[in-house]
């Protein structure tokens, strides 16, 4: 499990190491004697998420292993130690982890399958779930940044409000009304060619050519395509 990658490694070996990294990121430790599981570094809490301890690290215990939390005579969790070291919710979670009566080795299990064994399918699912929150965070960060820039613009508040609602796609365009089953035809009333999305209504509709070609600074309208209004606004104000 400790083998390292190098520049001369073959493709097959690199793939094996990549697979190992996925297993190490997703697998959880099953506590036996607790001697090989580090309290703050390894994933050993049996929750649905990452399984890492989130209580603040106690000085001089950075590398401590789980066995220090177990009473070696009774083979039970040392409750006063748990309550002293961890946030109350986390202490409760740990107290519920069953301990074997006799000393056993720690082991790894794969929490995303019924039998605890790794399979390609569940590995793929893990990678997908791991990537999604990151993507969501990035999108939220972009939107927050865009919002900040918008609020700093020197235009009346009602304009900012309207633009922000356009960004969040919360204006009653025909496309939105159709999605809410209020109307059945989403086509733009002006051109009768394209669905009336926000981007279409204020920017892309061919009937708006006269408005936008009036000024050279909007010349990019002819050759630049945008996915939605938010992308257009980012382009314009960043
Ligand atoms: Zn139109």
PDB file of C-alpha atoms and ligand atoms in Angstrom:
ATOM      1  CA  UNK A   1       0.000   0.000   0.000  1.00  0.00           C
ATOM      2  CA  UNK A   2       3.012   2.314   0.405  1.00  0.00           C
ATOM      3  CA  UNK A   3       4.528   1.759  -3.092  1.00  0.00           C
ATOM      4  CA  UNK A   4       5.409   4.983  -4.918  1.00  0.00           C
ATOM      5  CA  UNK A   5       4.990   6.143  -8.475  1.00  0.00           C
ATOM      6  CA  UNK A   6       7.974   7.129 -10.605  1.00  0.00           C
ATOM      7  CA  UNK A   7       8.493   8.551 -14.073  1.00  0.00           C
ATOM      8  CA  UNK A   8       9.555   5.179 -15.462  1.00  0.00           C
ATOM      9  CA  UNK A   9       6.491   3.338 -14.113  1.00  0.00           C
ATOM     10  CA  UNK A  10       4.499   1.525 -16.784  1.00  0.00           C
ATOM     11  CA  UNK A  11       0.950   2.502 -17.660  1.00  0.00           C
ATOM     12  CA  UNK A  12      -0.379  -0.643 -15.969  1.00  0.00           C
ATOM     13  CA  UNK A  13       1.520   0.122 -12.757  1.00  0.00           C
ATOM     14  CA  UNK A  14       0.344   3.760 -12.785  1.00  0.00           C
ATOM     15  CA  UNK A  15      -3.242   2.496 -13.198  1.00  0.00           C
ATOM     16  CA  UNK A  16      -2.826   0.151 -10.245  1.00  0.00           C
ATOM     17  CA  UNK A  17      -1.456   3.000  -8.101  1.00  0.00           C
ATOM     18  CA  UNK A  18      -4.328   5.251  -9.189  1.00  0.00           C
ATOM     19  CA  UNK A  19      -6.800   2.510  -8.227  1.00  0.00           C
ATOM     20  CA  UNK A  20      -5.035   2.197  -4.878  1.00  0.00           C
ATOM     21  CA  UNK A  21      -5.369   5.955  -4.282  1.00  0.00           C
ATOM     22  CA  UNK A  22      -9.113   5.719  -4.932  1.00  0.00           C
ATOM     23  CA  UNK A  23      -9.370   2.850  -2.445  1.00  0.00           C
ATOM     24  CA  UNK A  24      -7.358   4.753   0.152  1.00  0.00           C
ATOM     25  CA  UNK A  25      -9.514   7.862  -0.272  1.00  0.00           C
ATOM     26  CA  UNK A  26     -12.794   5.967  -0.037  1.00  0.00           C
ATOM     27  CA  UNK A  27     -12.024   3.013   2.227  1.00  0.00           C
ATOM     28  CA  UNK A  28     -12.614   3.196   5.953  1.00  0.00           C
ATOM     29  CA  UNK A  29     -10.796   1.597   8.848  1.00  0.00           C
ATOM     30  CA  UNK A  30     -12.532  -1.091  10.833  1.00  0.00           C
ATOM     31  CA  UNK A  31     -11.243  -0.795  14.379  1.00  0.00           C
ATOM     32  CA  UNK A  32      -9.671  -3.937  15.824  1.00  0.00           C
ATOM     33  CA  UNK A  33      -7.040  -3.086  18.422  1.00  0.00           C
ATOM     34  CA  UNK A  34      -6.761   0.461  17.030  1.00  0.00           C
ATOM     35  CA  UNK A  35      -2.967   0.361  16.929  1.00  0.00           C
ATOM     36  CA  UNK A  36      -2.575   1.186  13.227  1.00  0.00           C
ATOM     37  CA  UNK A  37      -5.383   3.733  12.883  1.00  0.00           C
ATOM     38  CA  UNK A  38      -4.418   7.348  13.492  1.00  0.00           C
ATOM     39  CA  UNK A  39      -7.143   9.311  15.270  1.00  0.00           C
ATOM     40  CA  UNK A  40      -6.909  12.495  13.218  1.00  0.00           C
ATOM     41  CA  UNK A  41      -5.538  11.224   9.937  1.00  0.00           C
ATOM     42  CA  UNK A  42      -7.463   8.097   9.008  1.00  0.00           C
ATOM     43  CA  UNK A  43     -11.123   7.606   8.094  1.00  0.00           C
ATOM     44  CA  UNK A  44     -12.625   5.472  10.790  1.00  0.00           C
ATOM     45  CA  UNK A  45     -15.925   7.055  11.889  1.00  0.00           C
ATOM     46  CA  UNK A  46     -18.800   4.976  10.508  1.00  0.00           C
ATOM     47  CA  UNK A  47     -20.772   7.887   9.038  1.00  0.00           C
ATOM     48  CA  UNK A  48     -21.926   8.250   5.467  1.00  0.00           C
ATOM     49  CA  UNK A  49     -19.486  11.087   4.695  1.00  0.00           C
ATOM     50  CA  UNK A  50     -15.682  11.148   4.800  1.00  0.00           C
ATOM     51  CA  UNK A  51     -15.422   9.449   8.206  1.00  0.00           C
ATOM     52  CA  UNK A  52     -12.650  11.758   9.451  1.00  0.00           C
ATOM     53  CA  UNK A  53     -12.531  13.152  12.987  1.00  0.00           C
ATOM     54  CA  UNK A  54     -13.390  16.857  12.842  1.00  0.00           C
ATOM     55  CA  UNK A  55     -12.895  17.772  16.512  1.00  0.00           C
ATOM     56  CA  UNK A  56      -9.843  20.033  16.999  1.00  0.00           C
ATOM     57  CA  UNK A  57      -6.521  18.189  17.181  1.00  0.00           C
ATOM     58  CA  UNK A  58      -5.269  17.942  20.760  1.00  0.00           C
ATOM     59  CA  UNK A  59      -1.666  19.114  21.311  1.00  0.00           C
ATOM     60  CA  UNK A  60       0.910  16.320  21.257  1.00  0.00           C
ATOM     61  CA  UNK A  61      -1.709  13.850  20.022  1.00  0.00           C
ATOM     62  CA  UNK A  62      -1.362  14.672  16.309  1.00  0.00           C
ATOM     63  CA  UNK A  63      -0.070  11.194  15.500  1.00  0.00           C
ATOM     64  CA  UNK A  64      -1.870   9.275  18.260  1.00  0.00           C
ATOM     65  CA  UNK A  65      -3.592   6.026  17.338  1.00  0.00           C
ATOM     66  CA  UNK A  66      -7.074   4.847  18.288  1.00  0.00           C
ATOM     67  CA  UNK A  67      -5.806   2.249  20.803  1.00  0.00           C
ATOM     68  CA  UNK A  68      -5.188   5.053  23.342  1.00  0.00           C
ATOM     69  CA  UNK A  69      -8.968   5.524  23.469  1.00  0.00           C
ATOM     70  CA  UNK A  70      -9.606   1.879  24.345  1.00  0.00           C
ATOM     71  CA  UNK A  71      -9.361   0.486  27.874  1.00  0.00           C
ATOM     72  CA  UNK A  72      -7.043  -2.488  27.368  1.00  0.00           C
ATOM     73  CA  UNK A  73      -8.415  -4.434  30.361  1.00  0.00           C
ATOM     74  CA  UNK A  74     -12.128  -4.213  29.649  1.00  0.00           C
ATOM     75  CA  UNK A  75     -11.799  -3.858  25.806  1.00  0.00           C
ATOM     76  CA  UNK A  76     -14.330  -0.993  25.990  1.00  0.00           C
ATOM     77  CA  UNK A  77     -14.081   2.622  24.881  1.00  0.00           C
ATOM     78  CA  UNK A  78     -12.636   4.881  27.558  1.00  0.00           C
ATOM     79  CA  UNK A  79     -15.687   7.140  27.848  1.00  0.00           C
ATOM     80  CA  UNK A  80     -14.108   9.885  29.937  1.00  0.00           C
ATOM     81  CA  UNK A  81     -11.284  10.130  27.436  1.00  0.00           C
ATOM     82  CA  UNK A  82     -13.724  10.326  24.522  1.00  0.00           C
ATOM     83  CA  UNK A  83     -15.704  13.056  26.253  1.00  0.00           C
ATOM     84  CA  UNK A  84     -12.531  15.005  27.023  1.00  0.00           C
ATOM     85  CA  UNK A  85     -11.040  14.826  23.534  1.00  0.00           C
ATOM     86  CA  UNK A  86     -13.975  15.045  21.126  1.00  0.00           C
ATOM     87  CA  UNK A  87     -16.967  17.238  20.414  1.00  0.00           C
ATOM     88  CA  UNK A  88     -20.066  15.685  22.067  1.00  0.00           C
ATOM     89  CA  UNK A  89     -21.625  14.424  18.798  1.00  0.00           C
ATOM     90  CA  UNK A  90     -18.353  12.855  17.724  1.00  0.00           C
ATOM     91  CA  UNK A  91     -17.808  11.218  21.135  1.00  0.00           C
ATOM     92  CA  UNK A  92     -21.298   9.678  20.833  1.00  0.00           C
ATOM     93  CA  UNK A  93     -20.524   8.309  17.358  1.00  0.00           C
ATOM     94  CA  UNK A  94     -17.301   6.706  18.607  1.00  0.00           C
ATOM     95  CA  UNK A  95     -18.983   5.165  21.679  1.00  0.00           C
ATOM     96  CA  UNK A  96     -21.316   3.295  19.315  1.00  0.00           C
ATOM     97  CA  UNK A  97     -18.506   1.648  17.339  1.00  0.00           C
ATOM     98  CA  UNK A  98     -18.483  -1.992  18.479  1.00  0.00           C
ATOM     99  CA  UNK A  99     -15.197  -3.389  19.803  1.00  0.00           C
ATOM    100  CA  UNK A 100     -14.156  -7.028  19.627  1.00  0.00           C
ATOM    101  CA  UNK A 101     -13.803  -8.836  22.997  1.00  0.00           C
ATOM    102  CA  UNK A 102     -10.437 -10.229  22.013  1.00  0.00           C
ATOM    103  CA  UNK A 103      -7.670  -8.241  20.401  1.00  0.00           C
ATOM    104  CA  UNK A 104      -7.910  -8.272  16.596  1.00  0.00           C
ATOM    105  CA  UNK A 105      -5.999  -6.444  13.884  1.00  0.00           C
ATOM    106  CA  UNK A 106      -7.409  -3.271  12.315  1.00  0.00           C
ATOM    107  CA  UNK A 107      -8.672  -3.752   8.780  1.00  0.00           C
ATOM    108  CA  UNK A 108      -9.947  -1.759   5.828  1.00  0.00           C
ATOM    109  CA  UNK A 109     -13.440  -2.001   4.393  1.00  0.00           C
ATOM    110  CA  UNK A 110     -15.134  -0.368   1.433  1.00  0.00           C
ATOM    111  CA  UNK A 111     -18.259   1.467   2.681  1.00  0.00           C
ATOM    112  CA  UNK A 112     -19.960   1.783  -0.712  1.00  0.00           C
ATOM    113  CA  UNK A 113     -20.806  -1.861  -1.290  1.00  0.00           C
ATOM    114  CA  UNK A 114     -22.996  -4.224   0.710  1.00  0.00           C
ATOM    115  CA  UNK A 115     -20.253  -6.705   1.503  1.00  0.00           C
ATOM    116  CA  UNK A 116     -17.501  -4.138   2.222  1.00  0.00           C
ATOM    117  CA  UNK A 117     -15.449  -5.269  -0.786  1.00  0.00           C
ATOM    118  CA  UNK A 118     -14.225  -2.904  -3.463  1.00  0.00           C
ATOM    119  CA  UNK A 119     -15.733  -3.203  -6.936  1.00  0.00           C
ATOM    120  CA  UNK A 120     -15.085  -1.137 -10.081  1.00  0.00           C
ATOM    121  CA  UNK A 121     -18.689   0.005 -10.176  1.00  0.00           C
ATOM    122  CA  UNK A 122     -18.719   1.294  -6.590  1.00  0.00           C
ATOM    123  CA  UNK A 123     -15.264   2.850  -7.146  1.00  0.00           C
ATOM    124  CA  UNK A 124     -16.652   4.774 -10.082  1.00  0.00           C
ATOM    125  CA  UNK A 125     -19.633   5.876  -7.995  1.00  0.00           C
ATOM    126  CA  UNK A 126     -17.259   7.075  -5.274  1.00  0.00           C
ATOM    127  CA  UNK A 127     -15.258   9.175  -7.762  1.00  0.00           C
ATOM    128  CA  UNK A 128     -18.445  10.692  -9.134  1.00  0.00           C
ATOM    129  CA  UNK A 129     -19.751  11.612  -5.672  1.00  0.00           C
ATOM    130  CA  UNK A 130     -16.332  12.962  -4.713  1.00  0.00           C
ATOM    131  CA  UNK A 131     -16.235  15.232  -7.780  1.00  0.00           C
ATOM    132  CA  UNK A 132     -19.757  16.623  -7.547  1.00  0.00           C
ATOM    133  CA  UNK A 133     -19.522  18.675  -4.338  1.00  0.00           C
ATOM    134  CA  UNK A 134     -16.259  20.196  -5.638  1.00  0.00           C
ATOM    135  CA  UNK A 135     -17.994  21.222  -8.829  1.00  0.00           C
ATOM    136  CA  UNK A 136     -20.887  22.682  -6.859  1.00  0.00           C
ATOM    137  CA  UNK A 137     -18.480  24.647  -4.663  1.00  0.00           C
ATOM    138  CA  UNK A 138     -16.741  26.084  -7.732  1.00  0.00           C
ATOM    139  CA  UNK A 139     -20.043  27.163  -9.236  1.00  0.00           C
ATOM    140  CA  UNK A 140     -21.164  28.793  -5.993  1.00  0.00           C
ATOM    141  CA  UNK A 141     -17.806  30.615  -5.771  1.00  0.00           C
ATOM    142  CA  UNK A 142     -18.129  31.908  -9.356  1.00  0.00           C
ATOM    143  CA  UNK A 143     -21.670  33.087  -8.700  1.00  0.00           C
ATOM    144  CA  UNK A 144     -20.686  34.845  -5.462  1.00  0.00           C
ATOM    145  CA  UNK A 145     -17.867  36.654  -7.242  1.00  0.00           C
ATOM    146  CA  UNK A 146     -20.152  37.675 -10.053  1.00  0.00           C
ATOM    147  CA  UNK A 147     -22.749  38.914  -7.557  1.00  0.00           C
ATOM    148  CA  UNK A 148     -20.145  41.049  -5.773  1.00  0.00           C
ATOM    149  CA  UNK A 149     -19.005  42.649  -9.019  1.00  0.00           C
ATOM    150  CA  UNK A 150     -22.583  43.308 -10.047  1.00  0.00           C
ATOM    151  CA  UNK A 151     -23.395  45.078  -6.763  1.00  0.00           C
ATOM    152  CA  UNK A 152     -20.354  47.319  -7.167  1.00  0.00           C
ATOM    153  CA  UNK A 153     -21.563  48.635 -10.549  1.00  0.00           C
ATOM    154  CA  UNK A 154     -22.680  52.241 -10.671  1.00  0.00           C
ATOM    155  CA  UNK A 155     -26.254  51.591 -11.835  1.00  0.00           C
ATOM    156  CA  UNK A 156     -29.619  51.940 -10.032  1.00  0.00           C
ATOM    157  CA  UNK A 157     -30.489  49.152  -7.607  1.00  0.00           C
ATOM    158  CA  UNK A 158     -33.556  48.137  -9.569  1.00  0.00           C
ATOM    159  CA  UNK A 159     -31.302  47.406 -12.552  1.00  0.00           C
ATOM    160  CA  UNK A 160     -28.961  45.333 -10.397  1.00  0.00           C
ATOM    161  CA  UNK A 161     -31.951  43.437  -9.037  1.00  0.00           C
ATOM    162  CA  UNK A 162     -33.287  42.719 -12.468  1.00  0.00           C
ATOM    163  CA  UNK A 163     -29.893  41.589 -13.786  1.00  0.00           C
ATOM    164  CA  UNK A 164     -29.374  39.383 -10.760  1.00  0.00           C
ATOM    165  CA  UNK A 165     -32.756  37.737 -11.250  1.00  0.00           C
ATOM    166  CA  UNK A 166     -31.847  37.197 -14.893  1.00  0.00           C
ATOM    167  CA  UNK A 167     -28.618  35.530 -13.731  1.00  0.00           C
ATOM    168  CA  UNK A 168     -30.524  33.188 -11.438  1.00  0.00           C
ATOM    169  CA  UNK A 169     -32.945  32.430 -14.286  1.00  0.00           C
ATOM    170  CA  UNK A 170     -35.873  33.642 -12.182  1.00  0.00           C
ATOM    171  CA  UNK A 171     -37.651  35.894 -14.669  1.00  0.00           C
ATOM    172  CA  UNK A 172     -40.982  34.860 -16.250  1.00  0.00           C
ATOM    173  CA  UNK A 173     -39.682  34.120 -19.732  1.00  0.00           C
ATOM    174  CA  UNK A 174     -41.801  31.920 -21.970  1.00  0.00           C
ATOM    175  CA  UNK A 175     -39.290  29.104 -21.560  1.00  0.00           C
ATOM    176  CA  UNK A 176     -39.641  29.306 -17.761  1.00  0.00           C
ATOM    177  CA  UNK A 177     -43.435  29.568 -17.967  1.00  0.00           C
ATOM    178  CA  UNK A 178     -43.510  26.472 -20.139  1.00  0.00           C
ATOM    179  CA  UNK A 179     -41.337  24.571 -17.678  1.00  0.00           C
ATOM    180  CA  UNK A 180     -43.874  25.423 -14.981  1.00  0.00           C
ATOM    181  CA  UNK A 181     -46.637  24.157 -17.338  1.00  0.00           C
ATOM    182  CA  UNK A 182     -48.315  27.581 -17.388  1.00  0.00           C
ATOM    183  CA  UNK A 183     -48.060  27.882 -21.181  1.00  0.00           C
ATOM    184  CA  UNK A 184     -47.325  25.301 -23.876  1.00  0.00           C
ATOM    185  CA  UNK A 185     -45.461  27.288 -26.530  1.00  0.00           C
ATOM    186  CA  UNK A 186     -42.053  28.692 -25.530  1.00  0.00           C
ATOM    187  CA  UNK A 187     -41.320  30.499 -28.821  1.00  0.00           C
ATOM    188  CA  UNK A 188     -40.261  34.128 -28.717  1.00  0.00           C
ATOM    189  CA  UNK A 189     -43.143  36.471 -29.732  1.00  0.00           C
ATOM    190  CA  UNK A 190     -40.802  38.794 -31.599  1.00  0.00           C
ATOM    191  CA  UNK A 191     -38.951  36.408 -33.926  1.00  0.00           C
ATOM    192  CA  UNK A 192     -41.111  33.311 -33.600  1.00  0.00           C
ATOM    193  CA  UNK A 193     -38.017  31.201 -34.247  1.00  0.00           C
ATOM    194  CA  UNK A 194     -36.351  30.414 -30.929  1.00  0.00           C
ATOM    195  CA  UNK A 195     -37.497  29.611 -27.385  1.00  0.00           C
ATOM    196  CA  UNK A 196     -37.638  32.749 -25.272  1.00  0.00           C
ATOM    197  CA  UNK A 197     -34.912  32.187 -22.684  1.00  0.00           C
ATOM    198  CA  UNK A 198     -33.498  35.139 -20.756  1.00  0.00           C
ATOM    199  CA  UNK A 199     -30.422  35.231 -22.960  1.00  0.00           C
ATOM    200  CA  UNK A 200     -32.618  35.237 -26.047  1.00  0.00           C
ATOM    201  CA  UNK A 201     -35.014  37.873 -24.731  1.00  0.00           C
ATOM    202  CA  UNK A 202     -32.379  40.470 -23.908  1.00  0.00           C
ATOM    203  CA  UNK A 203     -29.459  39.537 -26.141  1.00  0.00           C
ATOM    204  CA  UNK A 204     -29.655  36.904 -28.830  1.00  0.00           C
ATOM    205  CA  UNK A 205     -33.035  37.476 -30.503  1.00  0.00           C
ATOM    206  CA  UNK A 206     -32.407  38.584 -34.146  1.00  0.00           C
ATOM    207  CA  UNK A 207     -35.078  41.264 -33.723  1.00  0.00           C
ATOM    208  CA  UNK A 208     -32.748  42.982 -31.232  1.00  0.00           C
ATOM    209  CA  UNK A 209     -30.037  43.566 -33.843  1.00  0.00           C
ATOM    210  CA  UNK A 210     -31.041  47.198 -34.164  1.00  0.00           C
ATOM    211  CA  UNK A 211     -30.563  47.733 -30.417  1.00  0.00           C
ATOM    212  CA  UNK A 212     -27.147  46.127 -30.046  1.00  0.00           C
ATOM    213  CA  UNK A 213     -25.467  47.022 -33.329  1.00  0.00           C
ATOM    214  CA  UNK A 214     -25.967  50.659 -32.463  1.00  0.00           C
ATOM    215  CA  UNK A 215     -22.746  50.734 -30.498  1.00  0.00           C
ATOM    216  CA  UNK A 216     -19.351  49.261 -31.468  1.00  0.00           C
ATOM    217  CA  UNK A 217     -18.601  48.051 -27.939  1.00  0.00           C
ATOM    218  CA  UNK A 218     -21.243  45.341 -28.408  1.00  0.00           C
ATOM    219  CA  UNK A 219     -19.670  44.186 -31.679  1.00  0.00           C
ATOM    220  CA  UNK A 220     -18.729  40.836 -30.084  1.00  0.00           C
ATOM    221  CA  UNK A 221     -22.417  39.928 -30.204  1.00  0.00           C
ATOM    222  CA  UNK A 222     -21.946  38.886 -33.836  1.00  0.00           C
ATOM    223  CA  UNK A 223     -19.248  36.261 -33.302  1.00  0.00           C
ATOM    224  CA  UNK A 224     -19.338  35.271 -29.659  1.00  0.00           C
ATOM    225  CA  UNK A 225     -21.855  32.673 -28.418  1.00  0.00           C
ATOM    226  CA  UNK A 226     -22.951  32.324 -24.793  1.00  0.00           C
ATOM    227  CA  UNK A 227     -24.589  29.411 -23.020  1.00  0.00           C
ATOM    228  CA  UNK A 228     -26.785  31.499 -20.789  1.00  0.00           C
ATOM    229  CA  UNK A 229     -27.236  34.987 -19.389  1.00  0.00           C
ATOM    230  CA  UNK A 230     -24.829  34.360 -16.524  1.00  0.00           C
ATOM    231  CA  UNK A 231     -22.037  33.562 -18.954  1.00  0.00           C
ATOM    232  CA  UNK A 232     -22.790  36.733 -20.903  1.00  0.00           C
ATOM    233  CA  UNK A 233     -22.736  38.857 -17.749  1.00  0.00           C
ATOM    234  CA  UNK A 234     -19.426  37.289 -16.610  1.00  0.00           C
ATOM    235  CA  UNK A 235     -17.931  38.111 -20.000  1.00  0.00           C
ATOM    236  CA  UNK A 236     -19.172  41.694 -19.891  1.00  0.00           C
ATOM    237  CA  UNK A 237     -18.231  42.697 -16.359  1.00  0.00           C
ATOM    238  CA  UNK A 238     -15.042  40.681 -15.738  1.00  0.00           C
TER     239      UNK A 238
HETATM  240 ZN1  LIG B   1     -36.716  36.140 -30.638  1.00  0.00          ZN
END
